[in-house]
Short mmCIF file of C-alpha atoms in Angstrom, two decimals:
data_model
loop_
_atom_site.label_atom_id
_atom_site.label_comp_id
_atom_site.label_asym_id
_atom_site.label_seq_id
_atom_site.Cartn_x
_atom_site.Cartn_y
_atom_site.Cartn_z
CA UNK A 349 0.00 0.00 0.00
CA UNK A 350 1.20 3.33 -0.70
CA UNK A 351 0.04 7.03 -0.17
CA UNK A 352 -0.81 9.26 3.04
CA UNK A 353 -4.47 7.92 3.63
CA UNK A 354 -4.00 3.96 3.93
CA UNK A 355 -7.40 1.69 4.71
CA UNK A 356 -6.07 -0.51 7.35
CA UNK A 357 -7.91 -3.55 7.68
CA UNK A 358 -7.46 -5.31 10.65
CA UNK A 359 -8.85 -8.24 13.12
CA UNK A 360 -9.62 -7.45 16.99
CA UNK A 361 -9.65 -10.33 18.54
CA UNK A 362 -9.55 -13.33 15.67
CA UNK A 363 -10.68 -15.87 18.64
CA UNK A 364 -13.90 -14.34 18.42
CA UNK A 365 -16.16 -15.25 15.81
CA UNK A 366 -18.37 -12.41 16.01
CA UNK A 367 -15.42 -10.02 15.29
CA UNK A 368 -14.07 -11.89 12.48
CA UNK A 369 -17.25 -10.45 10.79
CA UNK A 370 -16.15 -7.02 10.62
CA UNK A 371 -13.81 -4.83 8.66
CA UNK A 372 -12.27 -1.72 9.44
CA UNK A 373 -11.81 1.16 7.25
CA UNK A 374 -9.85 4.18 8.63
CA UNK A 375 -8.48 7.17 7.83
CA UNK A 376 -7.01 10.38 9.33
CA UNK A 377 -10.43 12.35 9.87
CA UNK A 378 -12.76 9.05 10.35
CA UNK A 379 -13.08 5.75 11.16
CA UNK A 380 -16.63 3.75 9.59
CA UNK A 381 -17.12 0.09 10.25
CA UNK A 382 -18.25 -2.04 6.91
CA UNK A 383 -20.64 -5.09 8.41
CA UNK A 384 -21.21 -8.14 6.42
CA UNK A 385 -24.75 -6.71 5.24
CA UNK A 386 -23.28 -4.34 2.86
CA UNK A 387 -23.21 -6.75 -0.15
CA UNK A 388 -22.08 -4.04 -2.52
CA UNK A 389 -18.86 -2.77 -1.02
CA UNK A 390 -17.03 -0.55 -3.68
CA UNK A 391 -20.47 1.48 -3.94
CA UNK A 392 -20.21 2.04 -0.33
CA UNK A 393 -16.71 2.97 -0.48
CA UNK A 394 -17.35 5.18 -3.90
CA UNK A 395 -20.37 7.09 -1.92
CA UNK A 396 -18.55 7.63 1.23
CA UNK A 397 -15.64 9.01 -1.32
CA UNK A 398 -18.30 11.48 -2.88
CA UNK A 399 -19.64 12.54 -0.14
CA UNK A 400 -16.39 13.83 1.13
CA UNK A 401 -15.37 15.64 -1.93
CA UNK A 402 -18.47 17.46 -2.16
CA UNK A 403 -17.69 18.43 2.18
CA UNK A 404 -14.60 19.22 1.17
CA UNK A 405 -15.22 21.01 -2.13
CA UNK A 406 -17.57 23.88 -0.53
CA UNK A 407 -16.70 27.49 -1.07
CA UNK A 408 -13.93 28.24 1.61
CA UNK A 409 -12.81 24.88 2.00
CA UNK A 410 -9.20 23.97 2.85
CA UNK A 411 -9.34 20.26 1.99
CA UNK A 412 -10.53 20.89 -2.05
CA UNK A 413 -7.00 20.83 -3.73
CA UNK A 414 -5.74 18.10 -1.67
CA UNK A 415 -9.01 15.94 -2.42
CA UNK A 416 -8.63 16.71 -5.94
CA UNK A 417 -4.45 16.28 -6.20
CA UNK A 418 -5.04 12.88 -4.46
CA UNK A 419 -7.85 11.11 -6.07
CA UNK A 420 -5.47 8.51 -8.24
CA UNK A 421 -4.35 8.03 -5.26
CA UNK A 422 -7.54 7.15 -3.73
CA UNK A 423 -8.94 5.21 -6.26
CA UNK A 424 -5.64 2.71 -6.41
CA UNK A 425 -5.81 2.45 -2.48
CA UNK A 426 -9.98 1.53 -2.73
CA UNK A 427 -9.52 -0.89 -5.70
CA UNK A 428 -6.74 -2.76 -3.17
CA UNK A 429 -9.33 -2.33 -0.91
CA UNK A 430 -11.93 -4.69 -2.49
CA UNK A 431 -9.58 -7.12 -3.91
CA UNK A 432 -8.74 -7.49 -0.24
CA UNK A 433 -11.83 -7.25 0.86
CA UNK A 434 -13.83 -10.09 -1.17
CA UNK A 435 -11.76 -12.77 -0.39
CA UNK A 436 -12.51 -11.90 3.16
CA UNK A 437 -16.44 -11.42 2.51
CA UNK A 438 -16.00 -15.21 1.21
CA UNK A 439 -14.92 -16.09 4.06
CA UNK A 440 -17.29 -14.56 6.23
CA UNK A 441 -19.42 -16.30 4.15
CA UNK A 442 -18.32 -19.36 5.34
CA UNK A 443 -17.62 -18.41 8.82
CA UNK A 444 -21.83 -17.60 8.83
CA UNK A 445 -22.34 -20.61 7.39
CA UNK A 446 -20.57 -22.34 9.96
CA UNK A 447 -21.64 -20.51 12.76
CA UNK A 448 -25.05 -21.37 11.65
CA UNK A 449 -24.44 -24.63 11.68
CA UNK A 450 -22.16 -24.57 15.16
CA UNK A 451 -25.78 -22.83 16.46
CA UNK A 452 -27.83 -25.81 15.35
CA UNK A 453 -25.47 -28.20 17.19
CA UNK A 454 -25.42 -25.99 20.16
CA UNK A 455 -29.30 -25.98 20.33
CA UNK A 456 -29.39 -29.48 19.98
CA UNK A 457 -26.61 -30.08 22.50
CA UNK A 458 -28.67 -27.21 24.80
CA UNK A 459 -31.63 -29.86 24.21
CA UNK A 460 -29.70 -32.46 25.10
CA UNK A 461 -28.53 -30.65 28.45
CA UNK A 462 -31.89 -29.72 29.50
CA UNK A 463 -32.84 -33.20 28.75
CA UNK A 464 -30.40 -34.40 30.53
CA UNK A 465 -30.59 -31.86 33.45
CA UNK A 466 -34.55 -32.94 33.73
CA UNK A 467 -32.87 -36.71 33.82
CA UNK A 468 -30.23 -35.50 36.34
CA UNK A 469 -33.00 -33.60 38.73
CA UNK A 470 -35.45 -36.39 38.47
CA UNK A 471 -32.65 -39.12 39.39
CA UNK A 472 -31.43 -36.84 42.13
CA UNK A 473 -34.98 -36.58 43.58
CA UNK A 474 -35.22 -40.33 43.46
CA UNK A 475 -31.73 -40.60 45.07
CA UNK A 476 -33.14 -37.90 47.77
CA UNK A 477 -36.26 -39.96 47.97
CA UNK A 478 -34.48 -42.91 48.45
CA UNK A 479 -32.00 -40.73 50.80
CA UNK A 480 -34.57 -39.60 52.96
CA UNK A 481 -35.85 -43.33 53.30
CA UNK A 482 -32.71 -44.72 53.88
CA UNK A 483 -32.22 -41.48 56.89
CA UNK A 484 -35.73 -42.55 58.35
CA UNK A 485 -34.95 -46.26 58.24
CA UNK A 486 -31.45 -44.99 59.97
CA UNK A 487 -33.42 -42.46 61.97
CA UNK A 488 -36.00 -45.54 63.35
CA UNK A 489 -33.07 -47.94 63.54
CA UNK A 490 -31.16 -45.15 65.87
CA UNK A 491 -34.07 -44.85 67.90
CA UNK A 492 -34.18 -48.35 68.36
CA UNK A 493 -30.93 -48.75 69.55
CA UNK A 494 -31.21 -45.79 71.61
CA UNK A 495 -34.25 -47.26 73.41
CA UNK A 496 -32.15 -50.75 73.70
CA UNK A 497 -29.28 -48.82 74.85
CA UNK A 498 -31.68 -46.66 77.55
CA UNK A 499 -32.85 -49.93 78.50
CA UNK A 500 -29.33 -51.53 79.05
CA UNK A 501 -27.97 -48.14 81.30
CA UNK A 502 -31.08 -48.66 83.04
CA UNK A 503 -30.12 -52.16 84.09
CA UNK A 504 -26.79 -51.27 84.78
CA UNK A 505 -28.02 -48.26 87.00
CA UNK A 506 -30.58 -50.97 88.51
CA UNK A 507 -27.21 -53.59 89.11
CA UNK A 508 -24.90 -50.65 90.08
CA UNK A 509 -27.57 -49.79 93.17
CA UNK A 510 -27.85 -54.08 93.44
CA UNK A 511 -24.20 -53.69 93.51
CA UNK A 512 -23.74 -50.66 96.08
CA UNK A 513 -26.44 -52.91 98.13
CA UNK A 514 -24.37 -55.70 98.61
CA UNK A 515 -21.25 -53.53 99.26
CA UNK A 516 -23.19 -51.92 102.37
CA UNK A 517 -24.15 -55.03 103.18
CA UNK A 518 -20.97 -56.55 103.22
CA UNK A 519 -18.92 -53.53 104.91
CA UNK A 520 -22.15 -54.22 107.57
CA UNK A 521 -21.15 -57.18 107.99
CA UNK A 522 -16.96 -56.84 107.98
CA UNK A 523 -18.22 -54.34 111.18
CA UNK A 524 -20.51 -56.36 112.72
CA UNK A 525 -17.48 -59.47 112.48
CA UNK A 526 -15.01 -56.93 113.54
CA UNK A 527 -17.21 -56.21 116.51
CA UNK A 528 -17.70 -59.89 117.27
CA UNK A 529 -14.33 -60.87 117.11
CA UNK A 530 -13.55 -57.42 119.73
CA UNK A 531 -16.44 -59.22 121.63
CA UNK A 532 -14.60 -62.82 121.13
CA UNK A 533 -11.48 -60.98 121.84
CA UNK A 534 -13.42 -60.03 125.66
CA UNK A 535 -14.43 -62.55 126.11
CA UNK A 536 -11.02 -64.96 125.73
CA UNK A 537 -9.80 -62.15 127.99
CA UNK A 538 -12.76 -62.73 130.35
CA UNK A 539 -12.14 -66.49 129.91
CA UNK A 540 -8.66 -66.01 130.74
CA UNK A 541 -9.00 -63.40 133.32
CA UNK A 542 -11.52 -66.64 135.12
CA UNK A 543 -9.23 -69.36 134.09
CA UNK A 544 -6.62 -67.53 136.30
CA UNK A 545 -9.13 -66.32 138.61
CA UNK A 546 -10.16 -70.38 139.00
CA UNK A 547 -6.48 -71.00 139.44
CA UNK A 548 -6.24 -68.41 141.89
CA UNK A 549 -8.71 -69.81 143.68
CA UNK A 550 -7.88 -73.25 143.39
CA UNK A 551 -4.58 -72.23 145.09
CA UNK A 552 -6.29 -69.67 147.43
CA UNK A 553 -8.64 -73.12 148.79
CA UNK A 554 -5.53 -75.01 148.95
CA UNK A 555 -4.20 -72.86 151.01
CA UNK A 556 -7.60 -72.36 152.91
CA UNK A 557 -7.37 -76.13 153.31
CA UNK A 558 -3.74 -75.90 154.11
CA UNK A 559 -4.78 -72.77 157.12
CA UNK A 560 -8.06 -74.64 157.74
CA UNK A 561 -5.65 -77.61 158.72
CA UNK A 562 -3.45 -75.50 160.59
CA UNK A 563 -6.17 -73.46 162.02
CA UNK A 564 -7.76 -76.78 163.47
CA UNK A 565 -4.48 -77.71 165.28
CA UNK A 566 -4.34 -73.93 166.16
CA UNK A 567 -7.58 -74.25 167.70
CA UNK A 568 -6.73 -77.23 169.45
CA UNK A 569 -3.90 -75.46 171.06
CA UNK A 570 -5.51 -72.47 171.31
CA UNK A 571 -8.32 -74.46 173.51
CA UNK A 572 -5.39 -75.27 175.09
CA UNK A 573 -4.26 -72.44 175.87
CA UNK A 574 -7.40 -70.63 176.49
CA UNK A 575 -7.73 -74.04 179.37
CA UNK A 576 -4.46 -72.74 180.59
CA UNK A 577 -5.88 -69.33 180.65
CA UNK A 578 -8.52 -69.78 182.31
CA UNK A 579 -6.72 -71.78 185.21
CA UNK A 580 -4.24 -69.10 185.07
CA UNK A 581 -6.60 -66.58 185.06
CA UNK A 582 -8.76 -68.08 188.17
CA UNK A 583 -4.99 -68.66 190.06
CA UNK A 584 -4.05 -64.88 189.45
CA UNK A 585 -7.47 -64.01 191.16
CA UNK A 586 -7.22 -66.06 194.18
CA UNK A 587 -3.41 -64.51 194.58
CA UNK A 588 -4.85 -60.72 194.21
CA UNK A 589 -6.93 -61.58 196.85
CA UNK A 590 -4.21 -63.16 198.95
CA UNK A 591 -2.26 -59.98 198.20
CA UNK A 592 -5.30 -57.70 199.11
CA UNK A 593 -5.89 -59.20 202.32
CA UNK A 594 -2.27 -59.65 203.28
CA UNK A 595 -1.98 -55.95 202.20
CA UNK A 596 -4.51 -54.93 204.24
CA UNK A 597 -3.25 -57.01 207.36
CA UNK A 598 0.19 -55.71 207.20
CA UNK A 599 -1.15 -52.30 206.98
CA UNK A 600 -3.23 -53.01 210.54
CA UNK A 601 0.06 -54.03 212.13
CA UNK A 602 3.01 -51.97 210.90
CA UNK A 603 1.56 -49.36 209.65
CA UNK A 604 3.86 -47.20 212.83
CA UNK A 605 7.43 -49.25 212.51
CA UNK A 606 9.82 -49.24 210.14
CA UNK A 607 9.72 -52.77 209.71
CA UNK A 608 6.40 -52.06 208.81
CA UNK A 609 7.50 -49.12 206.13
CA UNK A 610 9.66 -51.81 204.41
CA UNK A 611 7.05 -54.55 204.62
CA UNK A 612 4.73 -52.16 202.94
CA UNK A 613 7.12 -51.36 200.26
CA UNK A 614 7.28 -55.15 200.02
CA UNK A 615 3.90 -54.82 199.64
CA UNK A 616 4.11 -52.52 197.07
CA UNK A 617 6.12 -54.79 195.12
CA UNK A 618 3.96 -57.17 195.28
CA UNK A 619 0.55 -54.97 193.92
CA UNK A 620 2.99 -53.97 191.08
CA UNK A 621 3.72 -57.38 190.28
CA UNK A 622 -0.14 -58.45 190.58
CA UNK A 623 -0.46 -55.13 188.09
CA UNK A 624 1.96 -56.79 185.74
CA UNK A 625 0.01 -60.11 186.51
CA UNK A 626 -3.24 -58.32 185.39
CA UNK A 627 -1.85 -57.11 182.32
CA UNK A 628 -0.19 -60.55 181.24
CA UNK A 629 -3.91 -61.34 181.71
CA UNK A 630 -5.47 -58.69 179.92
CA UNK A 631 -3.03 -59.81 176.64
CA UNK A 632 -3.81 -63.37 176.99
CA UNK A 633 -7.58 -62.41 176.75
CA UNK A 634 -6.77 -60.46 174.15
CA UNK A 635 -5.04 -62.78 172.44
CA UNK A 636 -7.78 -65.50 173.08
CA UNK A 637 -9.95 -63.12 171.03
CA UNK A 638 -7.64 -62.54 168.08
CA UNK A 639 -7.54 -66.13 168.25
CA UNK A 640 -11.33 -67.07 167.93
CA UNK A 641 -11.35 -63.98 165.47
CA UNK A 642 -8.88 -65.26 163.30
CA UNK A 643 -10.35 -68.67 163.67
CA UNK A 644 -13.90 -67.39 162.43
CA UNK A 645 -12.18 -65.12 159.77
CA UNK A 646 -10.68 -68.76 158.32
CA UNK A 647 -13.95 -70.39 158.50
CA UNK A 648 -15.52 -67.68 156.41
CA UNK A 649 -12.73 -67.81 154.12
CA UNK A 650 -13.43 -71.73 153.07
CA UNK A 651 -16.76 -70.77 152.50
CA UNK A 652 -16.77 -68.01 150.70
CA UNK A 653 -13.49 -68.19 148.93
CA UNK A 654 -13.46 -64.65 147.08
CA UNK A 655 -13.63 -62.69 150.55
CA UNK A 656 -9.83 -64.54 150.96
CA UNK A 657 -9.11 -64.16 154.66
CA UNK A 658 -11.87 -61.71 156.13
CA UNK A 659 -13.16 -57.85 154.27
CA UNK A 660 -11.38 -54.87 155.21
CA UNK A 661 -14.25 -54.29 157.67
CA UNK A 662 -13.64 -57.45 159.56
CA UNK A 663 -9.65 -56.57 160.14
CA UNK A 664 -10.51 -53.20 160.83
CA UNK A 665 -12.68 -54.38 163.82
CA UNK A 666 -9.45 -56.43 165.14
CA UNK A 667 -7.14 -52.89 165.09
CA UNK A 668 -3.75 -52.62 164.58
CA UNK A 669 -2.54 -55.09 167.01
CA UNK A 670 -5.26 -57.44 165.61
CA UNK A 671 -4.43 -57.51 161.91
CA UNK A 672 -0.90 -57.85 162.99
CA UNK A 673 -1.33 -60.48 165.14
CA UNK A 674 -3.83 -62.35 162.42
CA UNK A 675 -1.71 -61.66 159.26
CA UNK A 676 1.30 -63.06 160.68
CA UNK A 677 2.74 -65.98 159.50
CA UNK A 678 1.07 -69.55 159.87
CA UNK A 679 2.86 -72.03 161.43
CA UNK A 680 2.54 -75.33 159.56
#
């Protein structure tokens, strides 16, 4: 192409079908889009030509000579322009013809999708259907095994309680055998406590046999001496009264002399010795009673073995002198 004013034809976009249907003719001043519908293309281009030599051709008009100087010029560059553009309307031609065709295929296939959406929604509202029936048959089996599974914790609650039961019974009893064998435990220490009480006792009435022995052949010798008491007793009486009436007798005769002073201190003498007589007396009584006590305290020991040798009260009636005398030790 030569000259100033070229017709550029060119493509925007040749991925696009619907742009491959137009043609663009340009120059300086204007740019005017050619569709396919304009069958007769050099008339177009020869009127749009005319047009703007008789705009340009007015009275006063700057663009006359140039439009005038350059019209070879224009004329070569439109002729180029329809050789180039008729193989092109050929082949829009064809592109129509194919895009017609490419429409029909796509309406079909569009039919076809539809179609096959309709098949696709009614398949996935049988698959729901069937969904939802297989969730309620889920649904019903869950609620069966819920109710089984209520009923099974409620067992187990009902054998944990059984279970807790039995416990409590059982720690009831591990007390109540703990407190029997405590109880056992008293009583083998009660048991013991009488086995050595019984042995105790056993040796206490050997021993009251033993004293009840001895205590008989005390007794006999305490009859004895209670006969020799007694004598002795009735012997120190008759020589107080000897003493008295000698006493008195000597006091009649000397009571001027001084054989009669020493005589009377004989006398005296002799009252102190019946004193000392009285009081030998006095202990023998006394120890005639310890003797009879102790004898009766022994008695009362062989039959009633756990008062031992007499209560407290009984040796506190004897007094000091008594318990010593009765505590002493036997003589076998």
């Amino acid at each position: 192409m030569a000259g100033n004013n070229l017709i550029d034809l060119s493509y925007e976009e040749p991925h696009r079908l619907e742009d491959l249907r137009r043609v663009v003719f340009r120059d300086d001043a204007q740019r005017t889009l050619i569709g396919d519908d304009d069958r007769s293309t050099a008339g177009s281009v020869y009127s749009h030509l005319n047009q703007r030599g008789q705009r340009d051709s007015t009275p006063g008009s700057a663009t006359g000579s140039n439009f005038t100087a350059n019209t070879g010029t224009v004329f070569q560059t439109v002729k180029f322009a329809i050789d180039e553009v008729t193989p092109i309307e050929n082949l829009f031609h064809n592109l129509r013809c194919e895009l017609t065709k490419r429409d029909d295929k796509i309406k079909s296939r569009e039919a076809e999708l539809e179609k096959v959406k309709a098949e696709l929604a009614e398949s996935q509202k049988v698959a729901l259907k069937l969904k939802l029936v297989a969730n309620e048959e889920a649904i019903s089996e869950n609620v069966a095994k819920e109710e089984k599974l209520a009923k099974m914790e409620a067992l187990v609650r009902q054998m944990e309680r059984a279970l807790d039961e039995k416990d409590r019974a059982l720690k009831c009893a591990h007390s109540k055998q703990l407190e029997a064998e405590d109880e056992l435990e008293v009583v083998n220490q009660d048991l013991v406590a009488h086995s050595r009480q019984n042995n105790f006792l056993s040796t206490e009435l050997e021993r009251s046999s033993r004293a009840l022995q001895s205590a008989s052949a005390q007794t006999l010798e305490s009859q004895r001496d209670i006969a020799s008491y007694e004598a002795a007793i009735v012997k120190y009486k008759q020589k107080q009264m000897e003493l008295e009436v000698k006493i008195q007798f000597y006091a009649m005769m000397f009571s001027g002399s001084a054989n009669g002073i020493s005589i009377i201190s004989q006398l005296e003498e002799s009252y102190r010795q019946r004193i000392e007589l009285e009081n030998k007396l006095q202990q023998t009584e006394q120890n005639l009673k310890f003797c009879v006590a102790k004898l009766d305290l022994l008695i009362c020991s062989i039959s009633a073995p756990s008062k031992s040798l007499g209560t407290r009260e009984d040796y506190q009636k004897l007094g000091k002198e008594g318990m010593a005398y009765v505590m002493r030790p036997l003589k076998h």
